[in-house]
């Protein structure tokens, strides 16, 4: 996944992978950055997700931000689950 940078991840956590122009992203990783599942701009996802570092693994591509305004921590979706974070989805996701 160009966002969480994991080749294999729990589909219950990250969803299935979508591929476009040779790049892959998990469905739930896409929706955490506000993109439609069809991902017409999937080639740009590597750039969008690459600026934030995950506070769990330290790698770039974190797309989930802590909801506490004073926190400022970012996570990859699978890292958040592994670290015991509680993720909450709000409609339409």
PDB file of C-alpha atoms in Angstrom:
ATOM      1  CA  UNK A   1       0.000   0.000   0.000  1.00  0.00           C
ATOM      2  CA  UNK A   2       1.455   3.370  -0.962  1.00  0.00           C
ATOM      3  CA  UNK A   3      -0.080   4.874   2.171  1.00  0.00           C
ATOM      4  CA  UNK A   4       0.578   2.472   5.055  1.00  0.00           C
ATOM      5  CA  UNK A   5       3.523   0.884   3.204  1.00  0.00           C
ATOM      6  CA  UNK A   6       2.536  -2.658   4.072  1.00  0.00           C
ATOM      7  CA  UNK A   7       2.404  -5.420   1.524  1.00  0.00           C
ATOM      8  CA  UNK A   8       0.306  -7.593   3.801  1.00  0.00           C
ATOM      9  CA  UNK A   9      -2.168  -6.225   6.316  1.00  0.00           C
ATOM     10  CA  UNK A  10      -5.293  -7.502   8.026  1.00  0.00           C
ATOM     11  CA  UNK A  11      -8.189  -6.893   5.639  1.00  0.00           C
ATOM     12  CA  UNK A  12     -10.470  -6.303   8.649  1.00  0.00           C
ATOM     13  CA  UNK A  13      -8.224  -3.366   9.582  1.00  0.00           C
ATOM     14  CA  UNK A  14      -7.200  -1.983   6.190  1.00  0.00           C
ATOM     15  CA  UNK A  15      -9.728  -3.385   3.741  1.00  0.00           C
ATOM     16  CA  UNK A  16      -8.951  -4.894   0.381  1.00  0.00           C
ATOM     17  CA  UNK A  17      -6.287  -3.436  -1.897  1.00  0.00           C
ATOM     18  CA  UNK A  18      -7.124  -1.381  -4.967  1.00  0.00           C
ATOM     19  CA  UNK A  19      -4.645  -1.010  -7.801  1.00  0.00           C
ATOM     20  CA  UNK A  20      -4.299   1.663 -10.456  1.00  0.00           C
ATOM     21  CA  UNK A  21      -1.373   2.277 -12.778  1.00  0.00           C
ATOM     22  CA  UNK A  22       0.782  -0.184 -10.855  1.00  0.00           C
ATOM     23  CA  UNK A  23       0.229   1.391  -7.426  1.00  0.00           C
ATOM     24  CA  UNK A  24      -1.805  -0.216  -4.648  1.00  0.00           C
ATOM     25  CA  UNK A  25      -3.660   1.197  -1.660  1.00  0.00           C
ATOM     26  CA  UNK A  26      -5.943  -0.354   0.922  1.00  0.00           C
ATOM     27  CA  UNK A  27      -9.559   0.788   0.830  1.00  0.00           C
ATOM     28  CA  UNK A  28      -9.572   2.011   4.441  1.00  0.00           C
ATOM     29  CA  UNK A  29      -6.232   3.767   3.981  1.00  0.00           C
ATOM     30  CA  UNK A  30      -7.789   5.641   1.041  1.00  0.00           C
ATOM     31  CA  UNK A  31     -10.859   6.759   2.977  1.00  0.00           C
ATOM     32  CA  UNK A  32      -8.739   7.993   5.907  1.00  0.00           C
ATOM     33  CA  UNK A  33      -7.305  10.617   3.555  1.00  0.00           C
ATOM     34  CA  UNK A  34     -10.753  11.417   2.162  1.00  0.00           C
ATOM     35  CA  UNK A  35     -10.447   9.783  -1.242  1.00  0.00           C
ATOM     36  CA  UNK A  36     -13.095   7.709  -2.938  1.00  0.00           C
ATOM     37  CA  UNK A  37     -12.449   3.984  -3.042  1.00  0.00           C
ATOM     38  CA  UNK A  38     -12.162   4.154  -6.837  1.00  0.00           C
ATOM     39  CA  UNK A  39      -9.096   6.362  -6.234  1.00  0.00           C
ATOM     40  CA  UNK A  40      -8.843   8.209  -9.546  1.00  0.00           C
ATOM     41  CA  UNK A  41      -5.741   9.942  -8.175  1.00  0.00           C
ATOM     42  CA  UNK A  42      -4.068   6.870  -6.724  1.00  0.00           C
ATOM     43  CA  UNK A  43      -0.661   7.703  -8.288  1.00  0.00           C
ATOM     44  CA  UNK A  44      -0.585  10.872  -6.164  1.00  0.00           C
ATOM     45  CA  UNK A  45      -1.260   9.002  -2.929  1.00  0.00           C
ATOM     46  CA  UNK A  46       2.405   8.233  -2.365  1.00  0.00           C
ATOM     47  CA  UNK A  47       3.030  11.973  -2.282  1.00  0.00           C
ATOM     48  CA  UNK A  48       0.037  12.860  -0.100  1.00  0.00           C
ATOM     49  CA  UNK A  49       0.679  10.235   2.513  1.00  0.00           C
ATOM     50  CA  UNK A  50       4.441  10.564   2.575  1.00  0.00           C
ATOM     51  CA  UNK A  51       4.805  13.778   4.601  1.00  0.00           C
ATOM     52  CA  UNK A  52       3.609  12.491   7.987  1.00  0.00           C
ATOM     53  CA  UNK A  53       5.597  10.063  10.127  1.00  0.00           C
ATOM     54  CA  UNK A  54       3.831   7.331  12.056  1.00  0.00           C
ATOM     55  CA  UNK A  55       4.473   7.692  15.792  1.00  0.00           C
ATOM     56  CA  UNK A  56       4.442   3.881  16.183  1.00  0.00           C
ATOM     57  CA  UNK A  57       6.814   2.680  13.462  1.00  0.00           C
ATOM     58  CA  UNK A  58       8.506   5.980  12.544  1.00  0.00           C
ATOM     59  CA  UNK A  59       7.979   5.475   8.805  1.00  0.00           C
ATOM     60  CA  UNK A  60       6.419   8.040   6.473  1.00  0.00           C
ATOM     61  CA  UNK A  61       2.953   7.716   4.983  1.00  0.00           C
ATOM     62  CA  UNK A  62       0.804   8.028   8.110  1.00  0.00           C
ATOM     63  CA  UNK A  63      -2.776   9.003   7.233  1.00  0.00           C
ATOM     64  CA  UNK A  64      -4.616   8.824  10.565  1.00  0.00           C
ATOM     65  CA  UNK A  65      -4.300  11.749  12.975  1.00  0.00           C
ATOM     66  CA  UNK A  66      -5.212  11.594  16.650  1.00  0.00           C
ATOM     67  CA  UNK A  67      -8.558  13.278  17.297  1.00  0.00           C
ATOM     68  CA  UNK A  68      -7.162  15.172  20.307  1.00  0.00           C
ATOM     69  CA  UNK A  69      -6.373  18.690  19.051  1.00  0.00           C
ATOM     70  CA  UNK A  70      -3.411  18.949  21.434  1.00  0.00           C
ATOM     71  CA  UNK A  71      -1.867  15.602  20.481  1.00  0.00           C
ATOM     72  CA  UNK A  72      -0.625  15.928  16.912  1.00  0.00           C
ATOM     73  CA  UNK A  73       0.322  12.237  16.560  1.00  0.00           C
ATOM     74  CA  UNK A  74      -0.096  10.467  13.222  1.00  0.00           C
ATOM     75  CA  UNK A  75      -0.474   6.748  12.563  1.00  0.00           C
ATOM     76  CA  UNK A  76      -0.632   4.211   9.785  1.00  0.00           C
ATOM     77  CA  UNK A  77      -3.978   2.485  10.122  1.00  0.00           C
ATOM     78  CA  UNK A  78      -2.483  -0.959  10.917  1.00  0.00           C
ATOM     79  CA  UNK A  79       0.049   0.567  13.342  1.00  0.00           C
ATOM     80  CA  UNK A  80      -2.756   2.296  15.253  1.00  0.00           C
ATOM     81  CA  UNK A  81      -4.469  -1.046  15.799  1.00  0.00           C
ATOM     82  CA  UNK A  82      -1.218  -2.794  16.772  1.00  0.00           C
ATOM     83  CA  UNK A  83      -0.443  -0.049  19.309  1.00  0.00           C
ATOM     84  CA  UNK A  84      -3.864  -0.332  20.955  1.00  0.00           C
ATOM     85  CA  UNK A  85      -5.335   2.883  19.578  1.00  0.00           C
ATOM     86  CA  UNK A  86      -9.086   3.108  19.231  1.00  0.00           C
ATOM     87  CA  UNK A  87     -10.197   4.020  15.736  1.00  0.00           C
ATOM     88  CA  UNK A  88     -13.641   5.382  15.108  1.00  0.00           C
ATOM     89  CA  UNK A  89     -15.308   5.601  11.728  1.00  0.00           C
ATOM     90  CA  UNK A  90     -17.941   8.236  11.067  1.00  0.00           C
ATOM     91  CA  UNK A  91     -20.504   8.043   8.242  1.00  0.00           C
ATOM     92  CA  UNK A  92     -20.177   7.435   5.366  1.00  0.00           C
ATOM     93  CA  UNK A  93     -17.293   5.134   6.353  1.00  0.00           C
TER      94      UNK A  93
END
